[in-house]
């Protein structure tokens, strides 16, 4: 079980950095591993939403009182080429790139 916790009153605390690091690292794992990490950190694994393009590239996880968004970084030539596409796309949530 993880010792990382999130404190909404202390944005840049060591605990919050550890919490963010654990979830950011989880973004490179499988869906099942991500759900296990979210549960380990006190989240609801059934509320996680996985983000897909050609492959899994991130997730949104719901925790009591806040949400956490994690994305995988640039790994392939295709990722790099996609990063250069700066056109905005209008979505229900607003414009994104």
mmCIF file of C-alpha atoms in Angstrom:
data_model
loop_
_atom_site.group_PDB
_atom_site.id
_atom_site.type_symbol
_atom_site.label_atom_id
_atom_site.label_comp_id
_atom_site.label_asym_id
_atom_site.label_seq_id
_atom_site.Cartn_x
_atom_site.Cartn_y
_atom_site.Cartn_z
ATOM 1 C CA UNK A 1 0.000 0.000 0.000
ATOM 2 C CA UNK A 2 1.213 3.484 -0.843
ATOM 3 C CA UNK A 3 2.038 6.096 1.736
ATOM 4 C CA UNK A 4 1.368 8.957 -0.688
ATOM 5 C CA UNK A 5 -1.586 11.195 0.102
ATOM 6 C CA UNK A 6 -2.881 14.430 -1.386
ATOM 7 C CA UNK A 7 -3.373 17.539 0.737
ATOM 8 C CA UNK A 8 -5.529 20.143 -1.015
ATOM 9 C CA UNK A 9 -4.331 22.830 1.425
ATOM 10 C CA UNK A 10 -0.648 22.358 0.627
ATOM 11 C CA UNK A 11 -0.216 22.478 -3.142
ATOM 12 C CA UNK A 12 3.557 21.901 -3.442
ATOM 13 C CA UNK A 13 4.113 19.693 -0.413
ATOM 14 C CA UNK A 14 6.391 16.666 -0.554
ATOM 15 C CA UNK A 15 3.322 14.448 -0.076
ATOM 16 C CA UNK A 16 1.531 16.020 -3.049
ATOM 17 C CA UNK A 17 4.616 15.678 -5.224
ATOM 18 C CA UNK A 18 4.923 12.003 -4.298
ATOM 19 C CA UNK A 19 1.199 11.495 -4.996
ATOM 20 C CA UNK A 20 1.547 13.143 -8.433
ATOM 21 C CA UNK A 21 4.687 11.144 -9.222
ATOM 22 C CA UNK A 22 2.991 7.839 -8.415
ATOM 23 C CA UNK A 23 -0.024 8.599 -10.599
ATOM 24 C CA UNK A 24 2.081 10.059 -13.403
ATOM 25 C CA UNK A 25 4.210 6.896 -13.460
ATOM 26 C CA UNK A 26 1.023 4.801 -13.478
ATOM 27 C CA UNK A 27 0.009 6.406 -16.803
ATOM 28 C CA UNK A 28 2.592 4.136 -18.487
ATOM 29 C CA UNK A 29 1.032 0.966 -17.060
ATOM 30 C CA UNK A 30 -1.974 -1.133 -18.056
ATOM 31 C CA UNK A 31 -5.575 -0.176 -17.270
ATOM 32 C CA UNK A 32 -5.689 -2.765 -14.495
ATOM 33 C CA UNK A 33 -2.448 -1.508 -12.926
ATOM 34 C CA UNK A 34 -3.733 2.069 -13.075
ATOM 35 C CA UNK A 35 -6.980 1.069 -11.346
ATOM 36 C CA UNK A 36 -5.005 -0.730 -8.630
ATOM 37 C CA UNK A 37 -2.804 2.341 -8.048
ATOM 38 C CA UNK A 38 -5.854 4.622 -7.867
ATOM 39 C CA UNK A 39 -7.475 2.340 -5.282
ATOM 40 C CA UNK A 40 -4.171 2.176 -3.391
ATOM 41 C CA UNK A 41 -4.162 5.984 -3.189
ATOM 42 C CA UNK A 42 -7.777 6.196 -1.974
ATOM 43 C CA UNK A 43 -9.553 6.793 -5.264
ATOM 44 C CA UNK A 44 -12.501 5.022 -6.829
ATOM 45 C CA UNK A 45 -11.110 2.723 -9.549
ATOM 46 C CA UNK A 46 -14.559 2.388 -11.122
ATOM 47 C CA UNK A 47 -14.627 6.140 -11.773
ATOM 48 C CA UNK A 48 -11.388 6.296 -13.796
ATOM 49 C CA UNK A 49 -11.745 7.305 -17.443
ATOM 50 C CA UNK A 50 -9.051 6.134 -19.828
ATOM 51 C CA UNK A 51 -7.970 8.359 -22.696
ATOM 52 C CA UNK A 52 -7.199 6.730 -26.014
ATOM 53 C CA UNK A 53 -5.836 7.816 -29.363
ATOM 54 C CA UNK A 54 -4.118 5.002 -31.212
ATOM 55 C CA UNK A 55 -3.173 3.653 -27.761
ATOM 56 C CA UNK A 56 -3.851 4.457 -24.132
ATOM 57 C CA UNK A 57 -2.294 7.880 -23.513
ATOM 58 C CA UNK A 58 -3.669 8.952 -20.170
ATOM 59 C CA UNK A 59 -6.469 8.875 -17.637
ATOM 60 C CA UNK A 60 -8.691 10.978 -15.398
ATOM 61 C CA UNK A 61 -9.130 9.652 -11.868
ATOM 62 C CA UNK A 62 -11.694 10.794 -9.319
ATOM 63 C CA UNK A 63 -10.685 11.127 -5.670
ATOM 64 C CA UNK A 64 -12.686 12.479 -2.730
ATOM 65 C CA UNK A 65 -12.789 16.238 -3.317
ATOM 66 C CA UNK A 66 -10.657 16.436 -6.480
ATOM 67 C CA UNK A 67 -9.729 14.807 -9.773
ATOM 68 C CA UNK A 68 -6.298 13.952 -11.172
ATOM 69 C CA UNK A 69 -5.366 13.918 -14.865
ATOM 70 C CA UNK A 70 -2.256 12.080 -16.085
ATOM 71 C CA UNK A 71 -0.863 11.808 -19.601
ATOM 72 C CA UNK A 72 1.902 9.702 -21.018
ATOM 73 C CA UNK A 73 4.797 11.672 -22.419
ATOM 74 C CA UNK A 74 6.194 11.711 -25.921
ATOM 75 C CA UNK A 75 7.574 8.245 -26.719
ATOM 76 C CA UNK A 76 7.458 7.624 -30.453
ATOM 77 C CA UNK A 77 8.011 9.478 -33.714
ATOM 78 C CA UNK A 78 4.213 9.482 -34.120
ATOM 79 C CA UNK A 79 3.897 11.179 -30.720
ATOM 80 C CA UNK A 80 6.393 13.850 -31.761
ATOM 81 C CA UNK A 81 4.589 14.478 -35.034
ATOM 82 C CA UNK A 82 1.282 14.727 -33.207
ATOM 83 C CA UNK A 83 2.816 17.251 -30.786
ATOM 84 C CA UNK A 84 3.670 19.521 -33.713
ATOM 85 C CA UNK A 85 -0.007 19.677 -34.714
ATOM 86 C CA UNK A 86 -1.066 22.836 -32.868
ATOM 87 C CA UNK A 87 -4.528 23.185 -34.403
ATOM 88 C CA UNK A 88 -7.255 23.498 -31.822
ATOM 89 C CA UNK A 89 -10.262 21.205 -31.876
ATOM 90 C CA UNK A 90 -13.572 22.349 -30.409
ATOM 91 C CA UNK A 91 -15.031 19.855 -27.919
ATOM 92 C CA UNK A 92 -17.901 19.888 -25.447
ATOM 93 C CA UNK A 93 -15.350 20.970 -22.773
ATOM 94 C CA UNK A 94 -13.788 23.763 -24.847
ATOM 95 C CA UNK A 95 -10.963 24.099 -27.331
ATOM 96 C CA UNK A 96 -8.109 21.612 -26.980
ATOM 97 C CA UNK A 97 -4.913 20.778 -28.788
#
